[in-house]
Coordinates of C-alpha atoms in Angstrom, one line a residue:
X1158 CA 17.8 11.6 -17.4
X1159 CA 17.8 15.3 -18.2
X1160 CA 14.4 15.6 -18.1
X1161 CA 13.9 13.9 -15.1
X1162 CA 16.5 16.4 -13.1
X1163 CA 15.6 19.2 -14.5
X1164 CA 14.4 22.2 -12.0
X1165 CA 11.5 24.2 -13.6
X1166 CA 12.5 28.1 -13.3
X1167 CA 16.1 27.1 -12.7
X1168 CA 18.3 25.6 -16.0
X1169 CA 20.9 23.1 -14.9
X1170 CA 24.7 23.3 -16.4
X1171 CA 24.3 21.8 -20.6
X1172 CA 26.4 18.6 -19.2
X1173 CA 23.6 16.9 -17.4
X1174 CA 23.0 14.3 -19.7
X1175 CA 23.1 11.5 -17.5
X1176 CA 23.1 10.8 -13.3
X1177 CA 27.0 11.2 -13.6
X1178 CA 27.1 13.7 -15.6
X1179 CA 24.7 15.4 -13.3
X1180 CA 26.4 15.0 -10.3
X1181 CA 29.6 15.9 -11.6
X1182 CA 28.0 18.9 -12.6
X1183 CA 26.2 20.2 -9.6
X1184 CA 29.4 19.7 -7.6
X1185 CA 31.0 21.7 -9.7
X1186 CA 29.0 24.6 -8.8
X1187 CA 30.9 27.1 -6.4
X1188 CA 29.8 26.9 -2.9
X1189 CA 28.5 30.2 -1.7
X1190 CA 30.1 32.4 1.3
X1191 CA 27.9 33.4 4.4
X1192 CA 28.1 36.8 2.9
X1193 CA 26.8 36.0 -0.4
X1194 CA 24.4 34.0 0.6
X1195 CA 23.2 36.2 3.0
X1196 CA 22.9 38.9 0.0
X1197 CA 21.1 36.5 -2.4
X1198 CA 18.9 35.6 -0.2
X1199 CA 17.8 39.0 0.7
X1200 CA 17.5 40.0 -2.5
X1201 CA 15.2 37.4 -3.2
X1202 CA 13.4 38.2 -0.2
X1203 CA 12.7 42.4 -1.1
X1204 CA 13.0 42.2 -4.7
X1205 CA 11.5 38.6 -5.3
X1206 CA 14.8 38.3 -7.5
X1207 CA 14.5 35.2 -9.4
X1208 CA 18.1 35.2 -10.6
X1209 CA 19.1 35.1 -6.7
X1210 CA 16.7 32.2 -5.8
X1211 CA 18.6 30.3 -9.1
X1212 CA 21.7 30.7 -7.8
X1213 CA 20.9 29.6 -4.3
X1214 CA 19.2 26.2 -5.5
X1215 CA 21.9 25.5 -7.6
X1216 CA 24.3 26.1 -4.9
X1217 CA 22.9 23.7 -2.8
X1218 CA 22.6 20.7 -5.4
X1219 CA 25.2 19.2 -4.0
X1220 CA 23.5 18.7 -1.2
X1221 CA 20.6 17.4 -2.0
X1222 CA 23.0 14.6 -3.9
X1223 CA 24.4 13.7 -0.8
X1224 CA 21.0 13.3 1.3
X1225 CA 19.4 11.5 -1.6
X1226 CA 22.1 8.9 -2.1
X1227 CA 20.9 8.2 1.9
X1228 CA 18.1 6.5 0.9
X1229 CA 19.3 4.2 -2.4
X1230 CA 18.3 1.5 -0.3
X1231 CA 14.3 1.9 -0.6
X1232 CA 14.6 0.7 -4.2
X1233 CA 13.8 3.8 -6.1
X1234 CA 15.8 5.8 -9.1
X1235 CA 18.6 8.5 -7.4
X1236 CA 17.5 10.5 -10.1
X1237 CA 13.7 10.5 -8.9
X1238 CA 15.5 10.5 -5.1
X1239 CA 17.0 14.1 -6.0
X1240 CA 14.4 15.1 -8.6
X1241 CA 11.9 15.3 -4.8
X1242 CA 15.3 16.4 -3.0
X1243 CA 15.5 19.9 -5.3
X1244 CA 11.5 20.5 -4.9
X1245 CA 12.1 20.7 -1.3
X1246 CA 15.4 22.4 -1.6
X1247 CA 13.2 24.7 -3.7
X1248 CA 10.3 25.1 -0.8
X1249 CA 13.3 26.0 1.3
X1250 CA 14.5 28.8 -0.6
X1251 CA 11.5 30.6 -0.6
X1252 CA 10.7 30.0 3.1
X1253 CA 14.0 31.0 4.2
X1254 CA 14.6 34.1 6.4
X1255 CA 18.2 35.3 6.3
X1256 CA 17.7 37.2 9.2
X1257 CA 17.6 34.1 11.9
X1258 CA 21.0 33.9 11.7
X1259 CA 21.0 30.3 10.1
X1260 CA 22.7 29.1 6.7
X1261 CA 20.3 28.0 4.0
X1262 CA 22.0 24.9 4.5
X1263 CA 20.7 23.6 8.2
X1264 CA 17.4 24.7 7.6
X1265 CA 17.1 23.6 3.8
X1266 CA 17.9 19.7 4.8
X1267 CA 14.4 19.2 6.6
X1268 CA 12.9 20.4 3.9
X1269 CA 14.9 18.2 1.4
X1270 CA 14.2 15.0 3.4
X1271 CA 10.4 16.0 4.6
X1272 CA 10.1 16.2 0.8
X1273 CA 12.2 12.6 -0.3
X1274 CA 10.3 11.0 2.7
X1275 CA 6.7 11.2 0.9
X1276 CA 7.9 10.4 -2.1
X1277 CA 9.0 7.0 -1.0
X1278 CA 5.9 6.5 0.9
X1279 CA 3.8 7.6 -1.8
X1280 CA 5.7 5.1 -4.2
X1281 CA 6.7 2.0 -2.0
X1282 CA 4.9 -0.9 -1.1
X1283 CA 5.0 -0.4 2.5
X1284 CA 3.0 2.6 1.9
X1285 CA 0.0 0.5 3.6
X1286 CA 1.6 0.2 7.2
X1287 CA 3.5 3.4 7.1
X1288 CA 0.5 5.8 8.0
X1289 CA 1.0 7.0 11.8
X1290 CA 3.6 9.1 12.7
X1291 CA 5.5 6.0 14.7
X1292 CA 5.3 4.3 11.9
X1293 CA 7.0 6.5 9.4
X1294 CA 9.6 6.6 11.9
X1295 CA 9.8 2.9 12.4
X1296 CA 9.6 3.1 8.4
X1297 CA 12.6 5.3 8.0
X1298 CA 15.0 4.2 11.0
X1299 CA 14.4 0.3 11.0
X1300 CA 17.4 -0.8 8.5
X1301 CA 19.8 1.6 10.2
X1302 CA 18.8 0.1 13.7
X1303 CA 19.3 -3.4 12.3
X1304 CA 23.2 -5.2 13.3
X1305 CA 23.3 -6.8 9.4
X1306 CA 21.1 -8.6 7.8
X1307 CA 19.8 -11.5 9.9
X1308 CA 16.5 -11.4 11.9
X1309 CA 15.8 -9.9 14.6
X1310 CA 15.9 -11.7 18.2
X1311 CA 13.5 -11.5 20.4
X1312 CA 15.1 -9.0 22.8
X1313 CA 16.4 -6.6 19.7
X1314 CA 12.4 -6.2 18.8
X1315 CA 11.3 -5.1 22.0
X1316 CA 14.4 -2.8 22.4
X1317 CA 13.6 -1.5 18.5
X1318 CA 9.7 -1.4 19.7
X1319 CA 10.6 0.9 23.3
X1320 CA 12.9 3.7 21.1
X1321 CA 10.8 4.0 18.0
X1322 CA 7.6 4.1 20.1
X1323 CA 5.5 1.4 18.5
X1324 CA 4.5 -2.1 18.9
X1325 CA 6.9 -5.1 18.7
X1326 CA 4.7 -7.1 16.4
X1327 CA 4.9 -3.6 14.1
X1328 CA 8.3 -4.1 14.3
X1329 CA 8.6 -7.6 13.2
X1330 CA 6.1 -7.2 10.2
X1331 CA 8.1 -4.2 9.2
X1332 CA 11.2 -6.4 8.9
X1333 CA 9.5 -9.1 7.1
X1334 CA 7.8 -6.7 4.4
X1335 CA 11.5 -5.6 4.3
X1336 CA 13.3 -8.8 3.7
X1337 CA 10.6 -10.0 0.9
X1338 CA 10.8 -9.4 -2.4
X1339 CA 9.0 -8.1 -5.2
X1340 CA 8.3 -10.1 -7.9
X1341 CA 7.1 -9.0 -11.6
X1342 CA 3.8 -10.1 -12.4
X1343 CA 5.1 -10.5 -16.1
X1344 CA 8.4 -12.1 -16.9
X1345 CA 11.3 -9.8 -18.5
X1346 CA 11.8 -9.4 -22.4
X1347 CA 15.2 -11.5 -22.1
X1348 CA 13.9 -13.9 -19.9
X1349 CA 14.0 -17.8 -21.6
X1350 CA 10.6 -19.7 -23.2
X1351 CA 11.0 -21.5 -19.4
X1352 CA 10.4 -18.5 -16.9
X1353 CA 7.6 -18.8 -14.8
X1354 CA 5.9 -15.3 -13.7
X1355 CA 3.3 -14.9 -11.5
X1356 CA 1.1 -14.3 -13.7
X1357 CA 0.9 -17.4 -16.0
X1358 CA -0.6 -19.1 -12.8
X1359 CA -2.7 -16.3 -11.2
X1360 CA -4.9 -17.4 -14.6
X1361 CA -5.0 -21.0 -13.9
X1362 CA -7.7 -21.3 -11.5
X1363 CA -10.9 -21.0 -14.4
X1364 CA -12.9 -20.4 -11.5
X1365 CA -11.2 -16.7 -10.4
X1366 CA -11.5 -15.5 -13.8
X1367 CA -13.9 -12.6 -13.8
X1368 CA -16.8 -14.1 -16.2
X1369 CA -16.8 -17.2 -14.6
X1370 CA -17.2 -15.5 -10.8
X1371 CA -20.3 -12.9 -12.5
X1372 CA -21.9 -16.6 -13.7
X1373 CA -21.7 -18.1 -10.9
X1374 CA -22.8 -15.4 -8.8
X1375 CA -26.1 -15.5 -11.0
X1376 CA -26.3 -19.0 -10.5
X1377 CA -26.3 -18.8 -6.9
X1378 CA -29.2 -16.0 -7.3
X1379 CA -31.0 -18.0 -9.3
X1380 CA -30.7 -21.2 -7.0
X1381 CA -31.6 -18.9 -3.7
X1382 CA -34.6 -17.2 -5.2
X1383 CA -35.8 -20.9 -7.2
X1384 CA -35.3 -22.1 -3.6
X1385 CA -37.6 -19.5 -2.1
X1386 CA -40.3 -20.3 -4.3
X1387 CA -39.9 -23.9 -3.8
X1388 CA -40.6 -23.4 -0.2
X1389 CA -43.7 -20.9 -0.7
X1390 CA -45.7 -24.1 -2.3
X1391 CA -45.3 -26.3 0.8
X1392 CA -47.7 -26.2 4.3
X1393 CA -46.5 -24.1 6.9
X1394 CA -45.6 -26.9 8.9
X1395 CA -43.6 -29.1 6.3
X1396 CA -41.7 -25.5 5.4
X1397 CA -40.4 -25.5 9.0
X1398 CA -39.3 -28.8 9.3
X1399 CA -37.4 -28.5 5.7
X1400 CA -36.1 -25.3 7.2
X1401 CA -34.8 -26.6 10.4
X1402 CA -33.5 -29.6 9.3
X1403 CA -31.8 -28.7 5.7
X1404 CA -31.7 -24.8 6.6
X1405 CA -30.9 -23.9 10.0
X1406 CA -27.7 -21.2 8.4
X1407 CA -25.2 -19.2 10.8
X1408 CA -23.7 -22.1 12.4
X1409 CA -26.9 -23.5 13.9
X1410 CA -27.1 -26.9 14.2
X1411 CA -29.9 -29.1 12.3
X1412 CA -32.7 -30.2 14.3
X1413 CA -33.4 -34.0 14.7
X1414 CA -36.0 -36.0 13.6
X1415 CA -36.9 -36.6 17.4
X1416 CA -36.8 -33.4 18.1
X1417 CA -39.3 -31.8 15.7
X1418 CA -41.5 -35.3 17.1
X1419 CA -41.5 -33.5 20.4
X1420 CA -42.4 -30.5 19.2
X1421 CA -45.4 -31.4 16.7
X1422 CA -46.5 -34.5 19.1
X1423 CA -46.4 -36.9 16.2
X1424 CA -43.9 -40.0 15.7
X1425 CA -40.1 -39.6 14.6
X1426 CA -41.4 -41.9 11.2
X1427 CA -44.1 -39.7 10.6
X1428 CA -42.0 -36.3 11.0
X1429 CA -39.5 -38.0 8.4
X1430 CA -42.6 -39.0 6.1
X1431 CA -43.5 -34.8 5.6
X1432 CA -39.9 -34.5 4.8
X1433 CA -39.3 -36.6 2.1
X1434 CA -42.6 -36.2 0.8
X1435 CA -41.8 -32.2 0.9
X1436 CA -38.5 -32.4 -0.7
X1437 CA -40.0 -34.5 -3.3
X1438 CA -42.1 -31.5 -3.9
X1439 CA -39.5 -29.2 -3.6
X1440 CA -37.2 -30.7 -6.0
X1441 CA -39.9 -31.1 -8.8
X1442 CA -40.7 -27.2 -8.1
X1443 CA -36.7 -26.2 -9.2
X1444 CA -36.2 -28.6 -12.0
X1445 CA -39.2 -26.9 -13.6
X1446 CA -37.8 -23.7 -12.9
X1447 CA -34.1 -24.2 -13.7

């Protein structure tokens, strides 16, 4: 935990062993004035004072406490929440200009959020949908928007849809990604010799395992190109009609025995006669070959 909070340039008090401990420890870090503040930051500013920048982070950790423990719902570690919080609280400090007349405060919390916002996009598994800027906002203002926990009507999509700017069937897949689960591929350590994971059944199907999909893949390739010669040692004529009546591919339909009559001006009997004789052929050319 100590590792994880700690600010690179800017040692934290000794007692942050743990996310309590922590906390307890950043709040007890005095608050500065408007004057002091103003001074440290100028400081830093003319003399690139490091000592001034450290003591305007760790002023502030409080805050970033507070806008972190916001966004404990997304399913990620506080401690990773304010770990992203203090980089952009640090990004803030040295962007700040004392002279606008603004506490480090109201301008530091865009930077603290902007900053929390991509790591939960970065890390959660809604990263996929939340790519537009609509979305991100949908993303972020969705589970405050909701009245509890049940599904949205109808009428409270389309109203969700108007004010966050995107579609209402964004809205209602955002909501269902929200309401599912995750569950672990592998069961827990603790869990009983009768948990059933994922993936003891992902393996079942013999068929999806990679070696068996490469073999059958250069069985297929094998069958096409055997196939290929098979039809180079027929006539032209009984290639067609094996083509048009075993072959036609995309969707086409097969042609009929009366039809390929019309065409070659020969009996339906006779037409049926080339075909059996050429498949005959055909199959004597691929069991040599396989």
């Amino acid at each position: 935990m100590s590792q994880a909070l700690t600010i690179a340039g800017f040692p934290l008090p000794s007692s942050a062993g743990s996310i309590n401990a922590y906390i307890s420890a950043a709040n007890r870090i005095p608050v500065l004035s408007a004057a002091e503040e103003l001074g440290l930051a100028r400081k830093f500013r003319d003399e690139e004072d490091i000592d001034a920048a450290r003591q305007l982070v760790l002023s502030h950790l409080r805050l970033v406490i507070a806008v972190a423990r916001g966004y404990l719902g997304y399913g990620l570690p506080h401690a990773d929440l304010i770990q992203e919080g203090n980089i952009g609280l640090m990004k803030a400090v040295k962007r700040y200009d004392p002279e606008r007349g603004v506490r480090l405060v109201s301008f530091a919390i865009h930077w603290i959020k902007a900053e929390i916002h991509e790591y939960i996009l970065k890390n959660w598994r809604l990263v996929k949908i939340a790519t537009t800027k609509a979305q991100r906002k949908l993303f972020f203002n969705l589970r405050s928007m909701k009245q509890g926990f049940a599904a949205l009507g109808v009428d409270e999509v389309n109203s969700v849809a108007a004010k966050l700017g995107v579609k209402p069937e964004e809205v209602v897949e955002m909501e269902t990604r929200f309401s599912g689960g995750d569950i672990a591929l592998d069961p827990l350590v603790e869990d009983d010799d009768d948990s059933f994971a994922p993936v003891a059944y992902l393996a079942a199907d013999a068929g999806s395992e990679p070696t068996a999909q490469i073999e059958r893949k250069e069985i297929e390739h094998l069958h096409n190109e055997g196939l290929q010669d098979a039809l180079a040692t027929l006539d032209d004529r009984s290639r067609v009609i094996i083509q048009r009546r075993w072959l036609a591919g995309d969707g086409a339909e097969a042609a009929t025995l009366h039809e390929l009559a019309d065409e070659y001006g020969v009996s339906a009997e006779r037409i049926r006669q080339i075909e059996v004789k050429a498949l005959q052929k055909m199959k004597g050319v691929l069991s040599t070959a396989m």
